[in-house]
Amino acid sequence: MAARSKARKRAVDVLYEADLRGDDPVAVLRDRVADGNPPVPEHAVRLVEGAVEERARIDELIEAHASGWSLDRLPDVDRAILRMAVYELLWVDDVPDAVVIDEAVELAKALSTDDSPAYVNGVLGGIVRAEIPT
């Protein structure tokens, strides 16, 4: 697995854990960095901190493109994947959009339901079409 792929997986792990526990994702991230086993890549730190900083806008975009699903009804892991990916799509300029979407879909395949990869792809595609000028 490539370094950035591992970082994305680690970021999703932190966001998911914090969501399940009702904890602050940055506090969970700090604990994971301090523990160091497994190590938390710098890109994962960037993704978690960014997703937390931009959470209100990210959640608004997910809700707007979630095809009749509220954010609370999404599977927890899908919500974590989408938050991480939306942050990376809109605020991280050094990664192509297609790579971000593909990685998010792969995480959904590995971590969530059979329907999740197509759903994640659809939500992220809608956000890209609406938010990123061509």
PDB file of C-alpha atoms in Angstrom:
ATOM      1  CA  MET A   1       0.000   0.000   0.000  1.00  0.00           C
ATOM      2  CA  ALA A   2       1.371   3.426  -0.992  1.00  0.00           C
ATOM      3  CA  ALA A   3       2.274   5.938   1.710  1.00  0.00           C
ATOM      4  CA  ARG A   4      -0.628   8.287   1.001  1.00  0.00           C
ATOM      5  CA  SER A   5      -3.057   5.358   0.876  1.00  0.00           C
ATOM      6  CA  LYS A   6      -1.882   4.308   4.339  1.00  0.00           C
ATOM      7  CA  ALA A   7      -2.255   7.895   5.540  1.00  0.00           C
ATOM      8  CA  ARG A   8      -5.830   8.054   4.246  1.00  0.00           C
ATOM      9  CA  LYS A   9      -6.690   4.765   5.949  1.00  0.00           C
ATOM     10  CA  ARG A  10      -5.192   6.012   9.211  1.00  0.00           C
ATOM     11  CA  ALA A  11      -7.116   9.298   8.948  1.00  0.00           C
ATOM     12  CA  VAL A  12     -10.362   7.384   8.406  1.00  0.00           C
ATOM     13  CA  ASP A  13      -9.540   5.177  11.411  1.00  0.00           C
ATOM     14  CA  VAL A  14      -9.111   8.245  13.632  1.00  0.00           C
ATOM     15  CA  LEU A  15     -12.245  10.009  12.347  1.00  0.00           C
ATOM     16  CA  TYR A  16     -14.279   6.812  12.703  1.00  0.00           C
ATOM     17  CA  GLU A  17     -13.042   6.097  16.227  1.00  0.00           C
ATOM     18  CA  ALA A  18     -13.734   9.653  17.368  1.00  0.00           C
ATOM     19  CA  ASP A  19     -17.221   9.585  15.838  1.00  0.00           C
ATOM     20  CA  LEU A  20     -18.099   6.286  17.518  1.00  0.00           C
ATOM     21  CA  ARG A  21     -16.853   7.438  20.912  1.00  0.00           C
ATOM     22  CA  GLY A  22     -18.254  10.947  20.626  1.00  0.00           C
ATOM     23  CA  ASP A  23     -14.710  12.259  21.172  1.00  0.00           C
ATOM     24  CA  ASP A  24     -12.822  15.133  19.613  1.00  0.00           C
ATOM     25  CA  PRO A  25     -10.999  13.759  16.545  1.00  0.00           C
ATOM     26  CA  VAL A  26      -7.965  15.952  17.230  1.00  0.00           C
ATOM     27  CA  ALA A  27      -7.669  14.513  20.755  1.00  0.00           C
ATOM     28  CA  VAL A  28      -7.908  10.964  19.357  1.00  0.00           C
ATOM     29  CA  LEU A  29      -5.314  11.910  16.751  1.00  0.00           C
ATOM     30  CA  ARG A  30      -2.984  13.256  19.445  1.00  0.00           C
ATOM     31  CA  ASP A  31      -3.328   9.987  21.367  1.00  0.00           C
ATOM     32  CA  ARG A  32      -2.550   7.922  18.264  1.00  0.00           C
ATOM     33  CA  VAL A  33       0.478  10.073  17.390  1.00  0.00           C
ATOM     34  CA  ALA A  34       1.796   9.776  20.961  1.00  0.00           C
ATOM     35  CA  ASP A  35       1.244   6.012  20.945  1.00  0.00           C
ATOM     36  CA  GLY A  36       3.107   5.669  17.641  1.00  0.00           C
ATOM     37  CA  ASN A  37       2.027   2.076  17.089  1.00  0.00           C
ATOM     38  CA  PRO A  38       1.222   2.056  14.261  1.00  0.00           C
ATOM     39  CA  PRO A  39       2.817   5.363  13.303  1.00  0.00           C
ATOM     40  CA  VAL A  40       0.567   8.171  12.096  1.00  0.00           C
ATOM     41  CA  PRO A  41       1.854   9.648   8.819  1.00  0.00           C
ATOM     42  CA  GLU A  42       2.024  13.426   8.460  1.00  0.00           C
ATOM     43  CA  HIS A  43      -0.553  13.323   5.637  1.00  0.00           C
ATOM     44  CA  ALA A  44      -3.001  11.589   8.011  1.00  0.00           C
ATOM     45  CA  VAL A  45      -2.490  14.370  10.540  1.00  0.00           C
ATOM     46  CA  ARG A  46      -3.134  16.944   7.810  1.00  0.00           C
ATOM     47  CA  LEU A  47      -6.331  15.159   6.718  1.00  0.00           C
ATOM     48  CA  VAL A  48      -7.770  14.757  10.225  1.00  0.00           C
ATOM     49  CA  GLU A  49      -6.959  18.293  11.322  1.00  0.00           C
ATOM     50  CA  GLY A  50      -8.322  19.706   8.070  1.00  0.00           C
ATOM     51  CA  ALA A  51     -11.501  17.647   8.180  1.00  0.00           C
ATOM     52  CA  VAL A  52     -12.119  18.886  11.720  1.00  0.00           C
ATOM     53  CA  GLU A  53     -11.359  22.506  10.831  1.00  0.00           C
ATOM     54  CA  GLU A  54     -13.677  22.459   7.796  1.00  0.00           C
ATOM     55  CA  ARG A  55     -16.270  20.072   9.253  1.00  0.00           C
ATOM     56  CA  ALA A  56     -19.277  22.388   9.033  1.00  0.00           C
ATOM     57  CA  ARG A  57     -18.738  23.034   5.305  1.00  0.00           C
ATOM     58  CA  ILE A  58     -17.844  19.391   4.632  1.00  0.00           C
ATOM     59  CA  ASP A  59     -20.974  18.106   6.374  1.00  0.00           C
ATOM     60  CA  GLU A  60     -23.105  20.648   4.510  1.00  0.00           C
ATOM     61  CA  LEU A  61     -21.715  19.418   1.182  1.00  0.00           C
ATOM     62  CA  ILE A  62     -22.189  15.749   2.065  1.00  0.00           C
ATOM     63  CA  GLU A  63     -25.800  16.399   3.103  1.00  0.00           C
ATOM     64  CA  ALA A  64     -26.443  18.315  -0.117  1.00  0.00           C
ATOM     65  CA  HIS A  65     -25.155  15.442  -2.279  1.00  0.00           C
ATOM     66  CA  ALA A  66     -26.246  12.454  -0.200  1.00  0.00           C
ATOM     67  CA  SER A  67     -29.344  11.638  -2.258  1.00  0.00           C
ATOM     68  CA  GLY A  68     -31.999  11.789   0.424  1.00  0.00           C
ATOM     69  CA  TRP A  69     -29.818  10.484   3.254  1.00  0.00           C
ATOM     70  CA  SER A  70     -29.071  12.588   6.286  1.00  0.00           C
ATOM     71  CA  LEU A  71     -25.526  12.566   7.585  1.00  0.00           C
ATOM     72  CA  ASP A  72     -26.682  10.736  10.730  1.00  0.00           C
ATOM     73  CA  ARG A  73     -28.187   7.883   8.676  1.00  0.00           C
ATOM     74  CA  LEU A  74     -24.951   7.111   6.845  1.00  0.00           C
ATOM     75  CA  PRO A  75     -22.877   4.206   8.120  1.00  0.00           C
ATOM     76  CA  ASP A  76     -20.241   5.587  10.494  1.00  0.00           C
ATOM     77  CA  VAL A  77     -17.341   4.444   8.355  1.00  0.00           C
ATOM     78  CA  ASP A  78     -18.864   5.989   5.213  1.00  0.00           C
ATOM     79  CA  ARG A  79     -19.228   9.284   7.046  1.00  0.00           C
ATOM     80  CA  ALA A  80     -15.538   9.141   8.050  1.00  0.00           C
ATOM     81  CA  ILE A  81     -14.440   8.268   4.509  1.00  0.00           C
ATOM     82  CA  LEU A  82     -16.528  11.064   3.009  1.00  0.00           C
ATOM     83  CA  ARG A  83     -15.308  13.681   5.493  1.00  0.00           C
ATOM     84  CA  MET A  84     -11.686  12.792   4.838  1.00  0.00           C
ATOM     85  CA  ALA A  85     -12.156  12.689   1.057  1.00  0.00           C
ATOM     86  CA  VAL A  86     -14.141  15.930   0.807  1.00  0.00           C
ATOM     87  CA  TYR A  87     -11.428  17.723   2.759  1.00  0.00           C
ATOM     88  CA  GLU A  88      -8.755  16.308   0.472  1.00  0.00           C
ATOM     89  CA  LEU A  89     -10.730  17.160  -2.672  1.00  0.00           C
ATOM     90  CA  LEU A  90     -11.401  20.764  -1.769  1.00  0.00           C
ATOM     91  CA  TRP A  91      -8.469  21.835   0.390  1.00  0.00           C
ATOM     92  CA  VAL A  92      -5.473  19.689  -0.643  1.00  0.00           C
ATOM     93  CA  ASP A  93      -4.161  20.898  -3.987  1.00  0.00           C
ATOM     94  CA  ASP A  94      -1.347  18.400  -4.572  1.00  0.00           C
ATOM     95  CA  VAL A  95      -3.574  15.340  -5.131  1.00  0.00           C
ATOM     96  CA  PRO A  96      -5.650  14.868  -8.310  1.00  0.00           C
ATOM     97  CA  ASP A  97      -9.397  14.626  -7.720  1.00  0.00           C
ATOM     98  CA  ALA A  98      -9.606  11.265  -9.497  1.00  0.00           C
ATOM     99  CA  VAL A  99      -7.010   9.813  -7.111  1.00  0.00           C
ATOM    100  CA  VAL A 100      -8.888  11.062  -4.039  1.00  0.00           C
ATOM    101  CA  ILE A 101     -12.167   9.584  -5.283  1.00  0.00           C
ATOM    102  CA  ASP A 102     -10.571   6.271  -6.275  1.00  0.00           C
ATOM    103  CA  GLU A 103      -8.865   5.947  -2.886  1.00  0.00           C
ATOM    104  CA  ALA A 104     -12.121   6.741  -1.060  1.00  0.00           C
ATOM    105  CA  VAL A 105     -13.974   4.119  -3.105  1.00  0.00           C
ATOM    106  CA  GLU A 106     -11.259   1.564  -2.331  1.00  0.00           C
ATOM    107  CA  LEU A 107     -11.562   2.339   1.395  1.00  0.00           C
ATOM    108  CA  ALA A 108     -15.328   1.888   1.161  1.00  0.00           C
ATOM    109  CA  LYS A 109     -14.815  -1.478  -0.574  1.00  0.00           C
ATOM    110  CA  ALA A 110     -12.449  -2.614   2.158  1.00  0.00           C
ATOM    111  CA  LEU A 111     -14.230  -1.206   5.198  1.00  0.00           C
ATOM    112  CA  SER A 112     -17.945  -0.842   4.543  1.00  0.00           C
ATOM    113  CA  THR A 113     -21.031  -2.358   2.930  1.00  0.00           C
ATOM    114  CA  ASP A 114     -21.408  -3.687  -0.605  1.00  0.00           C
ATOM    115  CA  ASP A 115     -23.390  -0.567  -1.557  1.00  0.00           C
ATOM    116  CA  SER A 116     -20.915   1.893  -0.054  1.00  0.00           C
ATOM    117  CA  PRO A 117     -18.334   2.137  -2.878  1.00  0.00           C
ATOM    118  CA  ALA A 118     -20.917   3.265  -5.443  1.00  0.00           C
ATOM    119  CA  TYR A 119     -22.525   5.593  -2.925  1.00  0.00           C
ATOM    120  CA  VAL A 120     -19.202   7.191  -1.924  1.00  0.00           C
ATOM    121  CA  ASN A 121     -18.299   7.570  -5.599  1.00  0.00           C
ATOM    122  CA  GLY A 122     -21.638   9.246  -6.355  1.00  0.00           C
ATOM    123  CA  VAL A 123     -21.487  11.689  -3.448  1.00  0.00           C
ATOM    124  CA  LEU A 124     -17.884  12.683  -4.155  1.00  0.00           C
ATOM    125  CA  GLY A 125     -18.535  12.980  -7.890  1.00  0.00           C
ATOM    126  CA  GLY A 126     -21.474  15.279  -7.208  1.00  0.00           C
ATOM    127  CA  ILE A 127     -19.372  17.461  -4.924  1.00  0.00           C
ATOM    128  CA  VAL A 128     -16.571  17.699  -7.493  1.00  0.00           C
ATOM    129  CA  ARG A 129     -19.000  18.683 -10.263  1.00  0.00           C
ATOM    130  CA  ALA A 130     -20.646  21.307  -8.048  1.00  0.00           C
ATOM    131  CA  GLU A 131     -17.643  22.741  -6.228  1.00  0.00           C
ATOM    132  CA  ILE A 132     -14.539  22.452  -8.386  1.00  0.00           C
ATOM    133  CA  PRO A 133     -14.342  24.641 -11.478  1.00  0.00           C
ATOM    134  CA  THR A 134     -13.218  22.912 -14.648  1.00  0.00           C
TER     135      THR A 134
END
